[in-house]
């Protein structure tokens, strides 16, 4: 019998999953360490349709911070303000 170990499918997926999971955890930890001077500060003018999608996508990005909102419709402005607070904890 050979001393070389045989890798079966289960062992392969377990090893691959562990490696990918470790890489994702490391990437997330590095992203949370982004210094404020390296973060994009974002102001959104027009919070309807596409503007609201930008807010949802970028407010949760650790390399970005929503710092200003502007819309002539107070209902959309207030809805966007509430959304930013819901996503980031900051108003």
Coordinates of C-alpha atoms in Angstrom, one line a residue:
X1 CA 0.0 0.0 0.0
X2 CA 1.3 3.5 -0.8
X3 CA 2.0 6.1 1.8
X4 CA 0.5 8.7 -0.4
X5 CA -3.0 9.8 0.8
X6 CA -5.9 9.6 -1.5
X7 CA -8.1 12.7 -1.6
X8 CA -11.8 11.9 -2.1
X9 CA -14.5 14.3 -3.1
X10 CA -15.6 15.1 0.4
X11 CA -12.1 15.9 1.6
X12 CA -11.5 18.1 -1.5
X13 CA -14.7 20.1 -0.9
X14 CA -14.0 20.5 2.8
X15 CA -10.5 21.7 2.1
X16 CA -11.6 24.1 -0.6
X17 CA -14.5 25.4 1.5
X18 CA -12.2 26.1 4.4
X19 CA -9.7 28.0 2.2
X20 CA -12.4 30.1 0.6
X21 CA -14.1 30.8 3.9
X22 CA -10.8 31.9 5.4
X23 CA -10.1 34.2 2.5
X24 CA -13.5 35.9 2.8
X25 CA -13.2 36.4 6.5
X26 CA -9.7 38.0 6.0
X27 CA -11.1 40.3 3.2
X28 CA -14.0 41.4 5.4
X29 CA -11.6 42.1 8.3
X30 CA -9.3 44.2 6.0
X31 CA -12.3 46.1 4.6
X32 CA -13.4 47.1 8.1
X33 CA -10.0 48.6 8.8
X34 CA -10.3 51.2 6.0
X35 CA -9.0 54.4 7.5
X36 CA -11.4 57.4 7.2
X37 CA -8.9 59.2 4.9
X38 CA -9.3 56.4 2.4
X39 CA -13.1 56.3 2.4
X40 CA -15.1 57.8 -0.4
X41 CA -17.5 60.5 1.0
X42 CA -20.7 60.5 -1.0
X43 CA -23.4 63.1 -1.6
X44 CA -26.6 62.0 -3.4
X45 CA -28.6 64.6 -5.4
X46 CA -31.9 63.1 -6.4
X47 CA -33.0 60.3 -4.1
X48 CA -35.7 58.7 -6.4
X49 CA -35.2 55.6 -8.5
X50 CA -31.5 55.3 -9.3
X51 CA -30.4 57.6 -6.5
X52 CA -32.1 55.3 -3.9
X53 CA -30.3 52.3 -5.5
X54 CA -27.0 54.1 -5.2
X55 CA -27.7 54.8 -1.5
X56 CA -28.6 51.2 -0.8
X57 CA -25.5 49.9 -2.6
X58 CA -22.9 52.4 -1.3
X59 CA -24.1 53.0 2.3
X60 CA -23.2 49.4 3.1
X61 CA -19.8 49.5 1.4
X62 CA -17.1 49.8 4.0
X63 CA -15.0 52.0 1.7
X64 CA -17.8 54.5 1.3
X65 CA -19.8 56.8 3.6
X66 CA -23.0 58.7 2.6
X67 CA -22.6 62.2 4.1
X68 CA -25.2 64.3 2.2
X69 CA -28.6 63.8 0.6
X70 CA -30.6 66.3 -1.5
X71 CA -34.0 66.0 -3.1
X72 CA -36.8 68.5 -3.9
X73 CA -39.5 66.1 -2.9
X74 CA -39.4 66.0 0.9
X75 CA -41.1 62.6 1.0
X76 CA -38.2 61.0 -1.0
X77 CA -35.6 63.0 1.0
X78 CA -37.0 61.7 4.3
X79 CA -37.4 58.1 3.0
X80 CA -33.7 58.2 1.9
X81 CA -32.6 59.7 5.2
X82 CA -34.4 56.9 7.1
X83 CA -32.8 54.3 4.7
X84 CA -29.3 55.6 5.4
X85 CA -29.9 55.5 9.1
X86 CA -31.3 52.0 8.9
X87 CA -28.3 50.8 6.9
X88 CA -25.5 52.6 8.8
X89 CA -26.9 53.6 12.1
X90 CA -26.0 57.3 11.4
X91 CA -28.4 60.0 10.4

